Amino acid sequence: MDTNTPSSALDRGPPLLLLGGHAKDLGGGFHVRRLLPALQRRSVGPFVFFDHFGPIAVQPESEFDVRPHPHIGLATVTYLFDGAIMHRDSLGSQQEIRPGAVNWMTAGRGIVHSERRPESLRGAHYVNHGLQLWAALPEAHEEVAPAFVHTPADAIPEVHDGQGGCVRVLIGSAFGATSPVATLSPTLYLDVRLPAGGVLELPALAPEMAVYAVEGALRLQYGQDAAGQAMDQPAGMLAVLQRPGPVRLRAAEAGPVRCAVIGGAPLDGHRHIWWNFVSSRKDRIEQAADAWEARRMGEVPGDPERIPLPERRFKR
């Protein structure tokens, strides 16, 4: 799959594009809603993948663990609303991911990781709910050394409007607050909560932006005059701003809303995506596939399992 968003595309068509996504089975009945990449839009800022998982009831017998698998050329960004995930990787990192924290894993030239049920919840009933995004690394940094950084929930700045609304600045800057999460290109990621009927005036915080309705319905108003566009956004839909501009988010009167805002600078060139690999070079994806098959990409200490390559191999 190729990922590229020509800048000229931002100047065509209506300012708001609504994407519905599709269901994807990651194995063992663990389904996610995948919003990016989409046929109409392959990326928003650096983000080339957008998965929404849950809310899903995890039973003692559930097999939702994600076995060790590799990545190159991207950074995974994991954020939970509920539940817990144990992250382990080939660097030796071990981190239990809990709601509100931001986990940024830079794959760079290659990393292997797993996402499993924490031992503390073995045999327990609980709910997992969250988002995992992939950010393509800038071409100049595609082969950087892999790294994992955990930013705890209490280190993430929050902005309150006094009316029950709250914006958590997960990555980037917004409303006078700046996240401590470091990135390799301009990136924006917000967790927004609005009460029933609540309003947020969202300025053009990045050249490319999108709003995802996690829970509850929104009414979006792009622009501040008759030339703008208004649309209803049900839960589970991604509204992409086709060109920069302010947008008003209004929560439905039926209940509170939670949404995510993503964006950043456009990709600095073409990206190819195959399986868990992202690169500006097709031959690099072939090299990574060969390395994983030959067991040259490392392993997660103490976790000998692995996800094999897809039967249908990548071809140039």
PDB file of C-alpha atoms in Angstrom, residues 1-200:
ATOM      1  CA  MET A   1       0.000   0.000   0.000  1.00  0.00           C
ATOM      2  CA  ASP A   2       1.262   3.451  -0.882  1.00  0.00           C
ATOM      3  CA  THR A   3       0.604   6.464   1.334  1.00  0.00           C
ATOM      4  CA  ASN A   4       0.837   9.960  -0.012  1.00  0.00           C
ATOM      5  CA  THR A   5      -1.350  13.048   0.309  1.00  0.00           C
ATOM      6  CA  PRO A   6      -0.545  15.623  -2.392  1.00  0.00           C
ATOM      7  CA  SER A   7      -0.775  19.163  -1.088  1.00  0.00           C
ATOM      8  CA  SER A   8      -3.033  20.057  -4.002  1.00  0.00           C
ATOM      9  CA  ALA A   9      -5.641  17.653  -2.616  1.00  0.00           C
ATOM     10  CA  LEU A  10      -6.129  19.999   0.331  1.00  0.00           C
ATOM     11  CA  ASP A  11      -7.504  22.685  -1.976  1.00  0.00           C
ATOM     12  CA  ARG A  12     -10.130  20.560  -3.708  1.00  0.00           C
ATOM     13  CA  GLY A  13     -13.604  19.494  -2.660  1.00  0.00           C
ATOM     14  CA  PRO A  14     -15.522  20.323   0.542  1.00  0.00           C
ATOM     15  CA  PRO A  15     -13.477  21.293   3.599  1.00  0.00           C
ATOM     16  CA  LEU A  16     -14.708  18.342   5.689  1.00  0.00           C
ATOM     17  CA  LEU A  17     -14.340  14.688   4.648  1.00  0.00           C
ATOM     18  CA  LEU A  18     -16.098  12.037   6.770  1.00  0.00           C
ATOM     19  CA  LEU A  19     -14.520   8.561   6.916  1.00  0.00           C
ATOM     20  CA  GLY A  20     -16.266   5.524   8.380  1.00  0.00           C
ATOM     21  CA  GLY A  21     -13.382   3.082   8.625  1.00  0.00           C
ATOM     22  CA  HIS A  22     -13.715  -0.701   8.602  1.00  0.00           C
ATOM     23  CA  ALA A  23     -13.462  -3.620  11.020  1.00  0.00           C
ATOM     24  CA  LYS A  24     -10.180  -5.530  11.183  1.00  0.00           C
ATOM     25  CA  ASP A  25      -9.622  -8.823  13.028  1.00  0.00           C
ATOM     26  CA  LEU A  26      -6.162  -8.875  14.618  1.00  0.00           C
ATOM     27  CA  GLY A  27      -6.592 -12.498  15.664  1.00  0.00           C
ATOM     28  CA  GLY A  28      -8.427 -14.385  18.381  1.00  0.00           C
ATOM     29  CA  GLY A  29     -11.559 -12.323  17.782  1.00  0.00           C
ATOM     30  CA  PHE A  30      -9.789  -9.081  18.730  1.00  0.00           C
ATOM     31  CA  HIS A  31     -11.440  -6.576  16.404  1.00  0.00           C
ATOM     32  CA  VAL A  32     -10.409  -2.974  15.818  1.00  0.00           C
ATOM     33  CA  ARG A  33     -11.975  -0.155  13.846  1.00  0.00           C
ATOM     34  CA  ARG A  34      -9.389   1.047  11.327  1.00  0.00           C
ATOM     35  CA  LEU A  35      -9.847   4.632  10.115  1.00  0.00           C
ATOM     36  CA  LEU A  36      -6.485   5.173   8.407  1.00  0.00           C
ATOM     37  CA  PRO A  37      -5.328   4.465   5.812  1.00  0.00           C
ATOM     38  CA  ALA A  38      -8.541   4.921   3.806  1.00  0.00           C
ATOM     39  CA  LEU A  39      -9.199   4.977   0.084  1.00  0.00           C
ATOM     40  CA  GLN A  40     -10.144   8.662   0.238  1.00  0.00           C
ATOM     41  CA  ARG A  41      -7.324   9.659   2.587  1.00  0.00           C
ATOM     42  CA  ARG A  42      -4.108   7.795   3.322  1.00  0.00           C
ATOM     43  CA  SER A  43      -2.662   9.979   6.069  1.00  0.00           C
ATOM     44  CA  VAL A  44      -3.260  12.996   8.309  1.00  0.00           C
ATOM     45  CA  GLY A  45      -0.064  14.780   9.251  1.00  0.00           C
ATOM     46  CA  PRO A  46       2.443  12.024  10.034  1.00  0.00           C
ATOM     47  CA  PHE A  47      -0.280   9.535  11.005  1.00  0.00           C
ATOM     48  CA  VAL A  48      -0.650   6.676   8.524  1.00  0.00           C
ATOM     49  CA  PHE A  49      -2.555   4.221  10.752  1.00  0.00           C
ATOM     50  CA  PHE A  50      -5.448   4.856  13.143  1.00  0.00           C
ATOM     51  CA  ASP A  51      -6.969   1.927  15.057  1.00  0.00           C
ATOM     52  CA  HIS A  52      -9.750   2.201  17.649  1.00  0.00           C
ATOM     53  CA  PHE A  53     -10.107  -0.912  19.812  1.00  0.00           C
ATOM     54  CA  GLY A  54     -12.928  -1.629  22.247  1.00  0.00           C
ATOM     55  CA  PRO A  55     -14.590  -1.117  24.512  1.00  0.00           C
ATOM     56  CA  ILE A  56     -14.006  -4.868  24.674  1.00  0.00           C
ATOM     57  CA  ALA A  57     -14.749  -7.096  27.666  1.00  0.00           C
ATOM     58  CA  VAL A  58     -11.684  -9.180  28.456  1.00  0.00           C
ATOM     59  CA  GLN A  59     -12.520 -12.504  30.117  1.00  0.00           C
ATOM     60  CA  PRO A  60     -10.014 -14.863  31.792  1.00  0.00           C
ATOM     61  CA  GLU A  61     -10.220 -17.163  28.767  1.00  0.00           C
ATOM     62  CA  SER A  62      -9.843 -14.350  26.179  1.00  0.00           C
ATOM     63  CA  GLU A  63      -6.882 -14.632  23.830  1.00  0.00           C
ATOM     64  CA  PHE A  64      -6.309 -11.025  22.851  1.00  0.00           C
ATOM     65  CA  ASP A  65      -2.545 -10.965  23.407  1.00  0.00           C
ATOM     66  CA  VAL A  66      -0.525  -9.617  20.473  1.00  0.00           C
ATOM     67  CA  ARG A  67       2.541 -11.837  20.078  1.00  0.00           C
ATOM     68  CA  PRO A  68       5.997 -10.426  19.244  1.00  0.00           C
ATOM     69  CA  HIS A  69       6.128  -8.750  15.832  1.00  0.00           C
ATOM     70  CA  PRO A  70       8.488  -6.274  14.095  1.00  0.00           C
ATOM     71  CA  HIS A  71       8.250  -2.676  12.873  1.00  0.00           C
ATOM     72  CA  ILE A  72      10.444  -0.331  10.834  1.00  0.00           C
ATOM     73  CA  GLY A  73      10.180   3.316   9.749  1.00  0.00           C
ATOM     74  CA  LEU A  74       7.391   4.364  12.112  1.00  0.00           C
ATOM     75  CA  ALA A  75       6.471   5.221  15.673  1.00  0.00           C
ATOM     76  CA  THR A  76       3.559   3.532  17.432  1.00  0.00           C
ATOM     77  CA  VAL A  77       1.496   5.731  19.751  1.00  0.00           C
ATOM     78  CA  THR A  78      -0.665   3.832  22.260  1.00  0.00           C
ATOM     79  CA  TYR A  79      -3.281   5.562  24.432  1.00  0.00           C
ATOM     80  CA  LEU A  80      -5.869   3.883  26.679  1.00  0.00           C
ATOM     81  CA  PHE A  81      -9.224   5.095  27.935  1.00  0.00           C
ATOM     82  CA  ASP A  82      -9.792   1.936  30.008  1.00  0.00           C
ATOM     83  CA  GLY A  83      -7.932  -1.249  30.859  1.00  0.00           C
ATOM     84  CA  ALA A  84      -4.252  -2.138  30.720  1.00  0.00           C
ATOM     85  CA  ILE A  85      -1.663  -3.561  28.302  1.00  0.00           C
ATOM     86  CA  MET A  86       1.809  -4.883  29.066  1.00  0.00           C
ATOM     87  CA  HIS A  87       4.350  -3.639  26.525  1.00  0.00           C
ATOM     88  CA  ARG A  88       7.616  -5.543  26.069  1.00  0.00           C
ATOM     89  CA  ASP A  89      10.183  -4.998  23.329  1.00  0.00           C
ATOM     90  CA  SER A  90      13.536  -6.125  21.986  1.00  0.00           C
ATOM     91  CA  LEU A  91      15.267  -3.220  23.783  1.00  0.00           C
ATOM     92  CA  GLY A  92      14.323  -4.851  27.077  1.00  0.00           C
ATOM     93  CA  SER A  93      11.560  -2.327  27.845  1.00  0.00           C
ATOM     94  CA  GLN A  94       8.748  -3.568  30.088  1.00  0.00           C
ATOM     95  CA  GLN A  95       5.928  -1.117  30.696  1.00  0.00           C
ATOM     96  CA  GLU A  96       2.361  -1.598  31.832  1.00  0.00           C
ATOM     97  CA  ILE A  97       0.262   0.872  29.861  1.00  0.00           C
ATOM     98  CA  ARG A  98      -2.599   2.402  31.834  1.00  0.00           C
ATOM     99  CA  PRO A  99      -5.309   4.959  30.910  1.00  0.00           C
ATOM    100  CA  GLY A 100      -4.130   8.517  30.303  1.00  0.00           C
ATOM    101  CA  ALA A 101      -0.467   7.690  29.665  1.00  0.00           C
ATOM    102  CA  VAL A 102       1.194   8.168  26.272  1.00  0.00           C
ATOM    103  CA  ASN A 103       3.473   5.423  24.985  1.00  0.00           C
ATOM    104  CA  TRP A 104       5.662   6.348  22.023  1.00  0.00           C
ATOM    105  CA  MET A 105       7.746   3.561  20.487  1.00  0.00           C
ATOM    106  CA  THR A 106      10.160   4.583  17.744  1.00  0.00           C
ATOM    107  CA  ALA A 107      10.818   1.618  15.460  1.00  0.00           C
ATOM    108  CA  GLY A 108      13.427   3.342  13.285  1.00  0.00           C
ATOM    109  CA  ARG A 109      15.685   0.733  11.713  1.00  0.00           C
ATOM    110  CA  GLY A 110      13.869  -2.061  13.500  1.00  0.00           C
ATOM    111  CA  ILE A 111      12.226  -3.142  16.763  1.00  0.00           C
ATOM    112  CA  VAL A 112      10.202  -6.136  17.951  1.00  0.00           C
ATOM    113  CA  HIS A 113       7.474  -5.833  20.572  1.00  0.00           C
ATOM    114  CA  SER A 114       4.509  -7.617  22.113  1.00  0.00           C
ATOM    115  CA  GLU A 115       1.315  -6.358  23.746  1.00  0.00           C
ATOM    116  CA  ARG A 116      -0.128  -8.753  26.300  1.00  0.00           C
ATOM    117  CA  ARG A 117      -2.404  -8.985  29.325  1.00  0.00           C
ATOM    118  CA  PRO A 118      -0.563  -7.820  32.472  1.00  0.00           C
ATOM    119  CA  GLU A 119       0.128 -10.554  35.007  1.00  0.00           C
ATOM    120  CA  SER A 120      -1.765  -8.508  37.610  1.00  0.00           C
ATOM    121  CA  LEU A 121      -4.944  -9.009  35.531  1.00  0.00           C
ATOM    122  CA  ARG A 122      -4.419 -12.679  34.740  1.00  0.00           C
ATOM    123  CA  GLY A 123      -7.740 -14.374  35.480  1.00  0.00           C
ATOM    124  CA  ALA A 124      -9.557 -11.028  35.895  1.00  0.00           C
ATOM    125  CA  HIS A 125     -12.541  -9.545  34.070  1.00  0.00           C
ATOM    126  CA  TYR A 126     -11.904  -6.028  32.754  1.00  0.00           C
ATOM    127  CA  VAL A 127     -12.477  -3.716  29.778  1.00  0.00           C
ATOM    128  CA  ASN A 128      -9.829  -2.625  27.278  1.00  0.00           C
ATOM    129  CA  HIS A 129     -10.512   0.523  25.279  1.00  0.00           C
ATOM    130  CA  GLY A 130      -8.106   2.780  23.450  1.00  0.00           C
ATOM    131  CA  LEU A 131      -6.404   4.025  20.314  1.00  0.00           C
ATOM    132  CA  GLN A 132      -3.210   2.982  18.587  1.00  0.00           C
ATOM    133  CA  LEU A 133      -1.763   5.187  15.867  1.00  0.00           C
ATOM    134  CA  TRP A 134       1.291   4.859  13.653  1.00  0.00           C
ATOM    135  CA  ALA A 135       3.280   7.962  12.765  1.00  0.00           C
ATOM    136  CA  ALA A 136       5.557   7.638   9.736  1.00  0.00           C
ATOM    137  CA  LEU A 137       9.019   8.907  10.604  1.00  0.00           C
ATOM    138  CA  PRO A 138      10.545  11.703   8.486  1.00  0.00           C
ATOM    139  CA  GLU A 139      12.633  10.275   5.664  1.00  0.00           C
ATOM    140  CA  ALA A 140      15.839  11.547   7.258  1.00  0.00           C
ATOM    141  CA  HIS A 141      15.002   9.651  10.468  1.00  0.00           C
ATOM    142  CA  GLU A 142      13.570   6.410   9.108  1.00  0.00           C
ATOM    143  CA  GLU A 143      16.686   4.491  10.168  1.00  0.00           C
ATOM    144  CA  VAL A 144      17.234   6.036  13.620  1.00  0.00           C
ATOM    145  CA  ALA A 145      17.952   3.813  16.591  1.00  0.00           C
ATOM    146  CA  PRO A 146      14.804   2.269  18.055  1.00  0.00           C
ATOM    147  CA  ALA A 147      13.520   3.683  21.345  1.00  0.00           C
ATOM    148  CA  PHE A 148      10.592   3.465  23.764  1.00  0.00           C
ATOM    149  CA  VAL A 149       9.367   6.365  25.908  1.00  0.00           C
ATOM    150  CA  HIS A 150       6.547   6.161  28.476  1.00  0.00           C
ATOM    151  CA  THR A 151       4.945   9.449  29.589  1.00  0.00           C
ATOM    152  CA  PRO A 152       2.705   8.910  32.646  1.00  0.00           C
ATOM    153  CA  ALA A 153      -0.808  10.308  32.789  1.00  0.00           C
ATOM    154  CA  ASP A 154       0.028  12.899  35.455  1.00  0.00           C
ATOM    155  CA  ALA A 155       2.682  14.448  33.161  1.00  0.00           C
ATOM    156  CA  ILE A 156       0.166  15.198  30.379  1.00  0.00           C
ATOM    157  CA  PRO A 157      -1.147  18.789  30.547  1.00  0.00           C
ATOM    158  CA  GLU A 158      -4.885  19.430  30.713  1.00  0.00           C
ATOM    159  CA  VAL A 159      -6.818  22.563  29.804  1.00  0.00           C
ATOM    160  CA  HIS A 160     -10.293  23.074  31.351  1.00  0.00           C
ATOM    161  CA  ASP A 161     -12.899  25.554  30.114  1.00  0.00           C
ATOM    162  CA  GLY A 162     -14.844  25.899  33.375  1.00  0.00           C
ATOM    163  CA  GLN A 163     -17.983  24.446  31.759  1.00  0.00           C
ATOM    164  CA  GLY A 164     -17.079  20.779  32.044  1.00  0.00           C
ATOM    165  CA  GLY A 165     -14.943  20.631  28.920  1.00  0.00           C
ATOM    166  CA  CYS A 166     -11.384  19.324  29.047  1.00  0.00           C
ATOM    167  CA  VAL A 167      -8.545  19.033  26.522  1.00  0.00           C
ATOM    168  CA  ARG A 168      -5.582  16.769  27.290  1.00  0.00           C
ATOM    169  CA  VAL A 169      -2.606  17.767  25.137  1.00  0.00           C
ATOM    170  CA  LEU A 170      -1.101  14.348  24.444  1.00  0.00           C
ATOM    171  CA  ILE A 171       1.353  15.495  21.761  1.00  0.00           C
ATOM    172  CA  GLY A 172       2.168  18.958  20.451  1.00  0.00           C
ATOM    173  CA  SER A 173       0.777  22.282  21.654  1.00  0.00           C
ATOM    174  CA  ALA A 174      -2.763  23.624  22.012  1.00  0.00           C
ATOM    175  CA  PHE A 175      -4.633  26.229  24.073  1.00  0.00           C
ATOM    176  CA  GLY A 176      -1.454  27.428  25.768  1.00  0.00           C
ATOM    177  CA  ALA A 177      -0.268  23.968  26.866  1.00  0.00           C
ATOM    178  CA  THR A 178       2.563  21.842  25.469  1.00  0.00           C
ATOM    179  CA  SER A 179       3.037  18.105  25.842  1.00  0.00           C
ATOM    180  CA  PRO A 180       6.380  16.749  27.079  1.00  0.00           C
ATOM    181  CA  VAL A 181       6.235  13.945  24.468  1.00  0.00           C
ATOM    182  CA  ALA A 182       9.071  14.439  21.964  1.00  0.00           C
ATOM    183  CA  THR A 183       8.547  13.746  18.249  1.00  0.00           C
ATOM    184  CA  LEU A 184      10.661  13.873  15.096  1.00  0.00           C
ATOM    185  CA  SER A 185       8.221  16.052  13.114  1.00  0.00           C
ATOM    186  CA  PRO A 186       5.453  18.545  14.021  1.00  0.00           C
ATOM    187  CA  THR A 187       2.673  16.381  15.471  1.00  0.00           C
ATOM    188  CA  LEU A 188      -0.669  17.057  17.157  1.00  0.00           C
ATOM    189  CA  TYR A 189      -2.739  14.688  19.300  1.00  0.00           C
ATOM    190  CA  LEU A 190      -5.496  15.802  21.693  1.00  0.00           C
ATOM    191  CA  ASP A 191      -7.987  13.966  23.915  1.00  0.00           C
ATOM    192  CA  VAL A 192     -11.121  16.145  24.154  1.00  0.00           C
ATOM    193  CA  ARG A 193     -14.099  15.715  26.475  1.00  0.00           C
ATOM    194  CA  LEU A 194     -17.218  17.873  26.210  1.00  0.00           C
ATOM    195  CA  PRO A 195     -20.407  17.824  28.287  1.00  0.00           C
ATOM    196  CA  ALA A 196     -23.786  17.460  26.575  1.00  0.00           C
ATOM    197  CA  GLY A 197     -24.254  20.543  24.395  1.00  0.00           C
ATOM    198  CA  GLY A 198     -20.682  21.672  25.085  1.00  0.00           C
ATOM    199  CA  VAL A 199     -18.714  23.616  22.468  1.00  0.00           C
ATOM    200  CA  LEU A 200     -15.025  23.779  21.590  1.00  0.00           C
TER     201      LEU A 200
END
